[in-house]
Amino acid sequence: MIEYVMIALAVLSIFLFIVSFFDKDEINRLEEQIDHLTISLAQETYQIKKRLQVLEEELLIPHENGSNAMPIRHDRLLSSSQKRVLFLYKQGLSHEQIARETALTTEEVRMILRGLAR
């Protein structure tokens, strides 16, 4: 009797071992879903950054009729801090307020604005 139980357990274990190779692993499926979500998130983040960059560039283009319009030299690229200072200046903030917002000194803000006006 014990021999039959041992043989049955051995056959069952072999059967389960073989079935485990053909069974779809849930963890692999979850990993694939996470990979797809990560790729989608990265693509969406990239698209949002590009759109934001376009919007920032549009906001920094001087308007012909604007009272705060400053001529910008288009032959060089502006750094992000220069763009931020110019954007805040166009919003009507004073040099001191811009300095507080950007963590620059008032003199640095003045120098940036003088450099952009050339």
Coordinates of C-alpha atoms in Angstrom, one line a residue:
M1 CA 0.0 0.0 0.0
I2 CA 2.8 2.4 0.9
E3 CA 4.5 1.6 -2.4
Y4 CA 1.4 2.7 -4.3
V5 CA 1.2 6.0 -2.4
M6 CA 4.9 6.6 -3.1
I7 CA 4.5 5.8 -6.8
A8 CA 1.4 8.0 -7.0
L9 CA 3.2 10.9 -5.3
A10 CA 6.2 10.5 -7.7
V11 CA 4.0 10.5 -10.7
L12 CA 2.1 13.5 -9.4
S13 CA 5.3 15.4 -8.8
I14 CA 6.6 14.6 -12.3
F15 CA 3.3 15.7 -13.8
L16 CA 3.3 19.0 -11.9
F17 CA 6.9 19.6 -12.8
I18 CA 6.1 19.2 -16.5
V19 CA 3.0 21.4 -16.2
S20 CA 5.0 24.2 -14.6
F21 CA 7.1 24.6 -17.8
F22 CA 3.9 25.1 -19.9
D23 CA 2.1 27.3 -17.5
K24 CA 2.3 31.1 -18.2
D25 CA 4.1 32.8 -15.3
E26 CA 2.1 35.6 -13.8
I27 CA 5.2 37.5 -12.6
N28 CA 6.6 37.6 -16.2
R29 CA 3.2 39.0 -17.4
L30 CA 3.3 41.6 -14.6
E31 CA 6.9 42.6 -15.5
E32 CA 5.9 43.1 -19.1
Q33 CA 3.0 45.3 -18.1
I34 CA 5.3 47.4 -15.9
D35 CA 7.8 47.7 -18.7
H36 CA 5.1 48.9 -21.1
L37 CA 3.9 51.4 -18.5
T38 CA 7.4 52.7 -17.9
I39 CA 8.0 53.2 -21.6
S40 CA 4.6 55.0 -22.0
L41 CA 5.4 57.2 -19.0
A42 CA 8.8 58.1 -20.4
Q43 CA 7.3 58.9 -23.8
E44 CA 4.6 61.1 -22.3
T45 CA 7.1 62.9 -20.1
Y46 CA 9.2 63.6 -23.1
Q47 CA 6.3 65.0 -25.0
I48 CA 5.2 67.2 -22.1
K49 CA 8.8 68.6 -21.8
K50 CA 8.9 69.4 -25.5
R51 CA 5.5 71.1 -25.3
L52 CA 6.6 73.1 -22.2
Q53 CA 9.8 74.1 -24.0
V54 CA 7.8 75.4 -27.0
L55 CA 5.4 77.3 -24.7
E56 CA 8.4 78.9 -22.8
E57 CA 10.0 79.9 -26.1
E58 CA 6.7 81.4 -27.3
L59 CA 6.3 83.4 -24.0
L60 CA 9.9 84.8 -24.4
I61 CA 9.4 86.1 -27.9
P62 CA 9.1 89.9 -27.6
H63 CA 5.9 91.5 -28.7
E64 CA 6.1 94.5 -31.0
N65 CA 3.4 96.5 -29.2
G66 CA 4.3 95.4 -25.6
S67 CA 5.5 98.0 -23.2
N68 CA 7.9 95.6 -21.5
A69 CA 9.3 94.3 -24.8
M70 CA 13.0 93.9 -24.9
P71 CA 15.0 93.1 -28.0
I72 CA 16.7 89.7 -27.8
R73 CA 19.7 88.6 -29.6
H74 CA 18.7 85.5 -31.6
D75 CA 22.2 84.6 -32.6
R76 CA 22.8 82.9 -29.2
L77 CA 20.8 80.5 -27.0
L78 CA 19.6 81.7 -23.7
S79 CA 20.2 79.7 -20.6
S80 CA 17.3 78.5 -18.5
S81 CA 18.1 81.1 -15.8
Q82 CA 18.2 83.9 -18.4
K83 CA 14.9 82.7 -19.8
R84 CA 13.4 82.7 -16.4
V85 CA 14.6 86.2 -15.6
L86 CA 13.3 87.5 -18.9
F87 CA 10.0 85.8 -18.4
L88 CA 9.6 87.3 -14.9
Y89 CA 10.7 90.8 -16.2
K90 CA 8.0 90.6 -18.9
Q91 CA 5.5 89.8 -16.2
G92 CA 6.3 93.2 -14.7
L93 CA 8.3 92.1 -11.6
S94 CA 10.9 94.3 -10.3
H95 CA 14.6 93.4 -10.1
E96 CA 14.3 92.6 -6.4
Q97 CA 11.3 90.4 -6.9
I98 CA 13.0 88.5 -9.8
A99 CA 16.1 88.1 -7.6
R100 CA 14.0 86.5 -4.8
E101 CA 12.2 84.2 -7.3
T102 CA 15.3 83.0 -9.0
A103 CA 17.7 82.9 -6.1
L104 CA 20.0 85.3 -7.8
T105 CA 21.3 88.6 -6.5
T106 CA 19.8 91.9 -7.7
E107 CA 23.0 92.8 -9.5
E108 CA 23.0 89.4 -11.3
V109 CA 19.5 90.1 -12.5
R110 CA 20.4 93.5 -13.8
M111 CA 23.4 92.1 -15.6
I112 CA 21.3 89.4 -17.2
L113 CA 18.7 92.0 -18.4
R114 CA 21.4 94.3 -19.7
G115 CA 23.0 91.4 -21.5
L116 CA 19.7 90.4 -23.1
A117 CA 18.9 94.0 -24.2
R118 CA 22.1 94.3 -26.4

